[in-house]
XYZ file of C-alpha atoms in Angstrom:
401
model
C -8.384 81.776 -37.796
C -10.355 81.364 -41.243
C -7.807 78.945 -42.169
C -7.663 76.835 -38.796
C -11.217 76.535 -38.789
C -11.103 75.181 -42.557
C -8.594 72.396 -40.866
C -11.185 71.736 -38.652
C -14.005 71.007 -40.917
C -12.493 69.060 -42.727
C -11.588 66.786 -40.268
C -15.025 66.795 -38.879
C -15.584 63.393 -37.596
C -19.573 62.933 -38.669
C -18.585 63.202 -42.855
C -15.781 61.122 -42.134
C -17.835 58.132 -40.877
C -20.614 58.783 -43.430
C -17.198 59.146 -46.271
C -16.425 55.451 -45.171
C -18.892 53.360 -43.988
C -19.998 50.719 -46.317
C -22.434 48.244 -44.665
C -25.322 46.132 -44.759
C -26.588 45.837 -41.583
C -28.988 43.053 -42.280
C -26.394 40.607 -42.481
C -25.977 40.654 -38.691
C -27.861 39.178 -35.499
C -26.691 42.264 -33.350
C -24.491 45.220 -33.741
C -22.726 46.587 -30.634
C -20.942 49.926 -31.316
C -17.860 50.752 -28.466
C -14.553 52.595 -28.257
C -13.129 55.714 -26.820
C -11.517 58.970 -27.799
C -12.229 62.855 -28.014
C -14.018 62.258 -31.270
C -15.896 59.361 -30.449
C -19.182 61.212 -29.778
C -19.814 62.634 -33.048
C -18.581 59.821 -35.349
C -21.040 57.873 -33.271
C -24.056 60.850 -34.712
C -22.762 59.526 -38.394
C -23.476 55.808 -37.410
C -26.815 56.305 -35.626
C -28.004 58.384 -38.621
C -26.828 55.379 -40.653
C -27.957 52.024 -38.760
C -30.694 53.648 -36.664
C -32.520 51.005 -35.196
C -30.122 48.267 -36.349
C -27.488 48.999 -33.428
C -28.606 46.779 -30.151
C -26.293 48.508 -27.657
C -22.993 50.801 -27.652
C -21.022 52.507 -25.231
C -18.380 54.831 -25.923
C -15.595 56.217 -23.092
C -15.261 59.949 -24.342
C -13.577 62.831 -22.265
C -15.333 65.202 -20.077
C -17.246 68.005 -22.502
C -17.261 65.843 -25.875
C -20.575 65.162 -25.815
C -23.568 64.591 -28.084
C -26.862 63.734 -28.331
C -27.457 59.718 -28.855
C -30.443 57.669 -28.791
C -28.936 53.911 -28.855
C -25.397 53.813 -27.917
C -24.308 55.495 -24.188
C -22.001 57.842 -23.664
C -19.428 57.842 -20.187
C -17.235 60.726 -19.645
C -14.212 59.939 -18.005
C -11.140 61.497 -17.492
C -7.756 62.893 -19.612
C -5.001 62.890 -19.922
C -4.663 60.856 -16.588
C -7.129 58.031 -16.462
C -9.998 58.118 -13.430
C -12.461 55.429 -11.942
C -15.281 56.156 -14.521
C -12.933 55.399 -17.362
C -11.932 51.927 -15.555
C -15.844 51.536 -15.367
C -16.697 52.172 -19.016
C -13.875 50.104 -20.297
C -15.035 46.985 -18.290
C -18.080 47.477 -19.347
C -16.894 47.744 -23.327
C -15.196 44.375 -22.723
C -18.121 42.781 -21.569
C -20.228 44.256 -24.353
C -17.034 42.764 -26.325
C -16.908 39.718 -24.990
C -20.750 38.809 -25.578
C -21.052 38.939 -29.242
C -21.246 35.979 -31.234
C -20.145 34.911 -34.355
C -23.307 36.383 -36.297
C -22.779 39.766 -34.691
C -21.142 42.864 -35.912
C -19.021 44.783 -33.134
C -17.862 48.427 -34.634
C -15.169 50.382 -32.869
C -14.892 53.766 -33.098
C -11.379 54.679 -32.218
C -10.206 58.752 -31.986
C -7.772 60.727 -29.945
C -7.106 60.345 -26.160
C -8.345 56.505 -26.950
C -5.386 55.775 -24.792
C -6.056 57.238 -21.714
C -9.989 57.041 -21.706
C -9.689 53.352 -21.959
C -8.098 52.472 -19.064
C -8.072 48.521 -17.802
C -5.470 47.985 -16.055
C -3.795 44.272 -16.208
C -4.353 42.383 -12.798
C -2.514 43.230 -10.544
C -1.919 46.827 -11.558
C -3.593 49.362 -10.041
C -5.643 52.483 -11.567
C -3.487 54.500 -9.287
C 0.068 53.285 -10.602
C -1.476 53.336 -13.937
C -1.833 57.020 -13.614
C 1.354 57.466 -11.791
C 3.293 55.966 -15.203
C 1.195 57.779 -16.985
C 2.133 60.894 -15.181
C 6.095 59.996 -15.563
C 5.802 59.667 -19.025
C 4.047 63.152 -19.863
C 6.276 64.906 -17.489
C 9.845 63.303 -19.599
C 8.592 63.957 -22.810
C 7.860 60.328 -23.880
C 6.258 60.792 -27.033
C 3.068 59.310 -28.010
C 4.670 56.238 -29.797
C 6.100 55.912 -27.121
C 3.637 56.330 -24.011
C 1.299 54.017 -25.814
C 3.895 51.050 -26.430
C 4.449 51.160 -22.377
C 0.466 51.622 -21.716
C -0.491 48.799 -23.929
C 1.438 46.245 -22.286
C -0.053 47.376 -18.919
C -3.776 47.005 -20.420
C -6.241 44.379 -20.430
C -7.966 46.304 -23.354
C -5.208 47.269 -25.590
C -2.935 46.548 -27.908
C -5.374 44.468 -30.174
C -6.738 43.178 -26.773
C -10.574 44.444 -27.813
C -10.706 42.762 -31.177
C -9.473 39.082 -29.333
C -11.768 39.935 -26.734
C -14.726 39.992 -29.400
C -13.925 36.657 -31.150
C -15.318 35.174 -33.277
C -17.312 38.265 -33.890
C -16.451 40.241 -36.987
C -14.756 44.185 -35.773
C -14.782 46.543 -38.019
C -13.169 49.672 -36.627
C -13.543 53.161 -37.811
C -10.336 55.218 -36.996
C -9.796 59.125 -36.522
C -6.239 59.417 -36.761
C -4.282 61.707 -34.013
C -0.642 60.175 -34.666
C 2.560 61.676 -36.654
C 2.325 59.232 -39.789
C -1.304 57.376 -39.212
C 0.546 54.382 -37.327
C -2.555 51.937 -36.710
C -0.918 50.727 -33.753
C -0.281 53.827 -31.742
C -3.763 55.173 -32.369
C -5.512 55.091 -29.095
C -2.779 52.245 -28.408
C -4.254 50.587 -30.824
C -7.437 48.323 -29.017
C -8.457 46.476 -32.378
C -4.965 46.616 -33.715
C -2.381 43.329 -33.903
C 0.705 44.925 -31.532
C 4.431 44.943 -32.912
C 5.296 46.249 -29.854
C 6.926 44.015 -27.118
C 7.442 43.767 -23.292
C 10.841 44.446 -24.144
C 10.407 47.331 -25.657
C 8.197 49.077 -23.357
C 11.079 48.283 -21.016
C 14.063 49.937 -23.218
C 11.023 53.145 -22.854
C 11.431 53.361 -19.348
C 15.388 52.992 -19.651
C 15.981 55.447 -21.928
C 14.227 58.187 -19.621
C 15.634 56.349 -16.524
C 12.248 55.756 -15.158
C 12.347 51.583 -14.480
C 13.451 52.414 -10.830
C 10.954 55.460 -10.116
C 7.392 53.715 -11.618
C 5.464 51.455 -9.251
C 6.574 48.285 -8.681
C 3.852 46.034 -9.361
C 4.089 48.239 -13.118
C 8.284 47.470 -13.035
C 7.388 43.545 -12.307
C 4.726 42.982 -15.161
C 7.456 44.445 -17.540
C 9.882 42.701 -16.711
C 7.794 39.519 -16.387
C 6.967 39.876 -19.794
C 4.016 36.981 -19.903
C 0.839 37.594 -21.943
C 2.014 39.332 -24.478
C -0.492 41.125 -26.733
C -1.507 39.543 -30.394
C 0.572 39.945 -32.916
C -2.435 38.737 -35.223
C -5.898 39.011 -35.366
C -8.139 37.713 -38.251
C -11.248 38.893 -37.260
C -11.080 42.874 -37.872
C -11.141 45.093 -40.482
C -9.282 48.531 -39.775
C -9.838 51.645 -41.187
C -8.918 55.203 -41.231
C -11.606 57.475 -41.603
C -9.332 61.607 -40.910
C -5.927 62.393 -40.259
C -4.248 65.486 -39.975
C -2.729 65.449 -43.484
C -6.855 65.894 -44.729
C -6.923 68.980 -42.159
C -3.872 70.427 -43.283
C -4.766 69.964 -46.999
C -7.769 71.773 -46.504
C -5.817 74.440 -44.579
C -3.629 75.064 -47.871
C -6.602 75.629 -50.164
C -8.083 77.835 -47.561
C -4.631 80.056 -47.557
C -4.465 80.263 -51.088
C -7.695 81.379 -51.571
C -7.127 84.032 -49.650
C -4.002 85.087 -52.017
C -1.382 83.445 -49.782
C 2.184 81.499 -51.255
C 1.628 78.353 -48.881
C 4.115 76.380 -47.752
C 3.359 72.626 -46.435
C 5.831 71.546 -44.701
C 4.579 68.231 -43.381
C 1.814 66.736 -41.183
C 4.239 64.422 -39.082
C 6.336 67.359 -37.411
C 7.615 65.359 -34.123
C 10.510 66.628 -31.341
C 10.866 69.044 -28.582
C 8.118 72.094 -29.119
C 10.668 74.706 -28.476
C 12.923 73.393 -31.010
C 10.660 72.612 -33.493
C 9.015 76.292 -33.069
C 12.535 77.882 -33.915
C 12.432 75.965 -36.769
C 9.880 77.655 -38.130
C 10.318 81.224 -37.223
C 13.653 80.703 -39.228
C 11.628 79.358 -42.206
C 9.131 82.578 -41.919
C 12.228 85.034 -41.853
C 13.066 83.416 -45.422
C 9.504 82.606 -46.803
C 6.838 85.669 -47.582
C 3.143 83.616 -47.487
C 1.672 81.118 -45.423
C 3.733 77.855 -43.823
C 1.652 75.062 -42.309
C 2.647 72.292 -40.490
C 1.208 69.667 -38.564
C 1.726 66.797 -36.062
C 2.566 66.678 -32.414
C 5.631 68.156 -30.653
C 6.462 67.111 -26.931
C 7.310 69.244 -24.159
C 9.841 68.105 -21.714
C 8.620 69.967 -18.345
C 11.531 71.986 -16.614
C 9.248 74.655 -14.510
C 6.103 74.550 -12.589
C 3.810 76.360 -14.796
C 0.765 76.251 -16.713
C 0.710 75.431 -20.300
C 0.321 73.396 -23.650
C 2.508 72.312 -26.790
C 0.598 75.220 -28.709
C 0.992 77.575 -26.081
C 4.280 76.858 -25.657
C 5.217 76.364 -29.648
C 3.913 80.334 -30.015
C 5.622 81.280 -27.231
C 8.705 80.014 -28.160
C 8.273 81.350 -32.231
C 6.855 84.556 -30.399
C 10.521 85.417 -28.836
C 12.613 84.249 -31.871
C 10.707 86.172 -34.154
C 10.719 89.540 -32.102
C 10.583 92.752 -34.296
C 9.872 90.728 -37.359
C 7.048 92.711 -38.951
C 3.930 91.562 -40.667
C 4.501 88.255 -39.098
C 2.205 85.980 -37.202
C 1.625 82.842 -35.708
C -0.872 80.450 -34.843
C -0.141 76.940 -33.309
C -3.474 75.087 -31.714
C -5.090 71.551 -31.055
C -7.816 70.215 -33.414
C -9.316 68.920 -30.627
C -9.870 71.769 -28.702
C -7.583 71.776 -25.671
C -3.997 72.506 -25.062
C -2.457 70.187 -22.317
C -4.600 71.053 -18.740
C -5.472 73.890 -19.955
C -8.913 75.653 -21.205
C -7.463 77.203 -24.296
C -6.520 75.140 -27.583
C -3.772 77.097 -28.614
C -2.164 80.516 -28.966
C -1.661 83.687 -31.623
C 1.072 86.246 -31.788
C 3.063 88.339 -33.997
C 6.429 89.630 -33.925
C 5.654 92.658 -31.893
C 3.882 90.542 -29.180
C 7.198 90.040 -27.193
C 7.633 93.991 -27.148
C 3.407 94.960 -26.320
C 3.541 92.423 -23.246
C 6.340 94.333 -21.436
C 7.312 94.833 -18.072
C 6.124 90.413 -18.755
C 9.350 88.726 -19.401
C 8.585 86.288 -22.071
C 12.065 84.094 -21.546
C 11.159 83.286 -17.702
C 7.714 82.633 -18.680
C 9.035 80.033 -21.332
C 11.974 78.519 -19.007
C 9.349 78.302 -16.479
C 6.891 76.467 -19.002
C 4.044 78.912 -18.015
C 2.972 79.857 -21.734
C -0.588 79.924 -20.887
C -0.333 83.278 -17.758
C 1.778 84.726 -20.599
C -1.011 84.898 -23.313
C -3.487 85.054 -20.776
C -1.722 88.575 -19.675
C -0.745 89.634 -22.884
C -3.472 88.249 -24.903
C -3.365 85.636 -27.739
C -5.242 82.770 -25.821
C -7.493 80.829 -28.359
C -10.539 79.115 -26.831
C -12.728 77.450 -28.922
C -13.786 74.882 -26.363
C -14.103 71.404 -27.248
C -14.575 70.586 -31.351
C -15.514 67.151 -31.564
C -12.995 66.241 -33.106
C -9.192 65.519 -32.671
C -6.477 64.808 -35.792
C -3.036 66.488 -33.977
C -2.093 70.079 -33.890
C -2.281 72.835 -36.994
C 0.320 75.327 -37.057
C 0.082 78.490 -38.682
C 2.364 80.712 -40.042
C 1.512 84.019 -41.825
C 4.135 86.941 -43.153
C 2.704 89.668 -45.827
């Protein structure tokens, strides 16, 4: 836990803005501050400490919980993973603010996790509801987040570089927390202030390759396959920036582990593919390796039961039963952010006699049945740390003395 929480500070989103922001805020009429995300909140602490009385007017879409205390820009919390009402609100309302600077004004984004789904503007004539209902496909296949976010961003009025065109001529300068496998601009928070590489066309070949075309809504399958207003491929009036990824977190997770006398082991911060997979991976590697073995990223979880769970929760699970009897083993796979899919908890801990402590529990069914969460919450190993405040991927880690 010592080393998880030195992930976490160092991806704490208030020294990141203050790291990066170079400005001189008497060179503009008005500054307007918007975005979204799970980190949004306190990277918007950083800017108010910095412009103070210089900002006009901000709002910021952040999810339910990841709050903080403002004076000048307004928080709305909204839900996540699947979009609600008061996120279409807010994000109308960020357009507007978008759409009303001038060419002597300064609009700043502020762009984190969960960007994607806590901006939701749905393109006329899409609905909120068959926004959510995609939305709710895609999670359930095991789209990944490249992936979910090429198919949301052509269903957005707000995406997809579709913020920063909105604000022309304005100047955007957009400050970035990073919760994507190899910091693609783009894919961050589907990319609002970003020029889009993505097509129609390839949001389309999505929905193929997990056979979903025929089962979205309709008014969703005939804006796809429409394929008119694309989004910009070019914008000349932003300046993008990240401020934290998850390679900081995990580089301050190393130092951490070797401090404490560990051999550490980085594997890499842009682990991808199916959690259960990926978490046998790494029980193999821990079988070999005496020390500490970190990883980071995002793995997917393709749902095949009815249960109650998260990536992390699942990933230990998983590692949990393939590393059964191993001794002085542990392992520790949780969310920066501080929440594991729909559940309270942001991860999960176990070691390689949890399997045999939590009998008469079957830990296979519980897995096959993707209920990691009444597992831990049985046998024990649930970590709550409620929301962070900030969100750069998943830390895994991986301890044998």
């Amino acid at each position: 836990m010592s080393i998880f929480r030195a992930g976490l500070a160092a991806a704490d989103p208030e020294q990141a803005v203050r790291r990066h922001l170079r400005l001189d805020p008497a060179k503009y009429e008005r500054i307007f501050v918007v975005g979204a995300g799970k980190a949004s909140a306190r990277m918007a602490v950083a800017l108010e400490a910095a412009l103070g009385k210089h900002i006009t007017s901000g709002l910021l879409n952040v999810k339910d919980g990841h709050t903080a205390k403002l004076r000048r820009i307004e928080l709305n919390e909204c839900g996540h993973p699947i979009p609600d009402q008061r996120g279409v609100d807010g994000a109308r309302r960020i357009a507007e603010i978008a759409k009303s600077a001038g060419r002597r004004d300064l609009v700043i984004a502020l762009i984190s996790g969960g960007a994607s789904a806590l901006l939701p503007l749905p393109a006329d004539p899409i609905t909120l509801a068959e926004k959510q209902e995609t939305t709710r496909l895609l999670l359930a296949c095991g789209a990944n987040i490249h992936e979910m976010n090429a198919v949301r961003k052509h269903l957005s009025a707000i995406k997809g570089g579709r913020l920063a065109s909105l604000a022309a001529p304005a100047p955007v300068i957009s400050l970035i927390l990073s919760d994507v496998v190899g910091d693609d601009l783009p894919v961050i928070g589907s990319g609002p202030t970003v020029p889009d590489p993505s097509t129609f066309a390839d949001a389309l070949a999505i929905l193929d390759r997990f056979q979903l075309r025929a089962r979205v809504p309709a008014a969703v399958r005939h804006r796809l396959e429409q394929g008119s207003d694309e989004t910009p491929k070019t914008l000349t009036n932003v300046r993008n920036k990240i401020v934290g990824s998850n390679r900081l977190a995990m580089q301050a997770a190393a130092k951490a582990a070797r401090a404490l006398g560990y051999r550490t082991l980085v594997l890499s911060s842009c682990i991808e593919g199916e959690t259960r997979e990926v978490a046998r991976v790494h029980s193999a590697i821990l079988k070999e390796h005496t020390g500490c073995v970190l990883s980071g990223g995002e793995t997917t979880v393709t749902l095949r039961g009815e249960g109650l769970g998260g990536r992390n929760q699942e990933f230990v699970l998983a590692a949990a039963i393939d590393m059964a009897g191993l001794p002085n083993a542990i392992v520790l796979s949780a969310g920066t952010d501080g929440s594991d899919g729909p559940t309270d908890a942001a991860g999960a801990i176990a070691d390689g006699g949890t399997v045999a402590r939590a009998l008469p529990l079957e830990a296979r069914k519980f897995l096959d049945a993707n209920d990691s969460y009444h597992f831990f919450e049985s046998a024990g190993g649930l970590i709550k740390t409620g929301p962070t405040g900030t969100n750069v991927m998943d830390l895994r880690i991986l301890l044998r003395a």
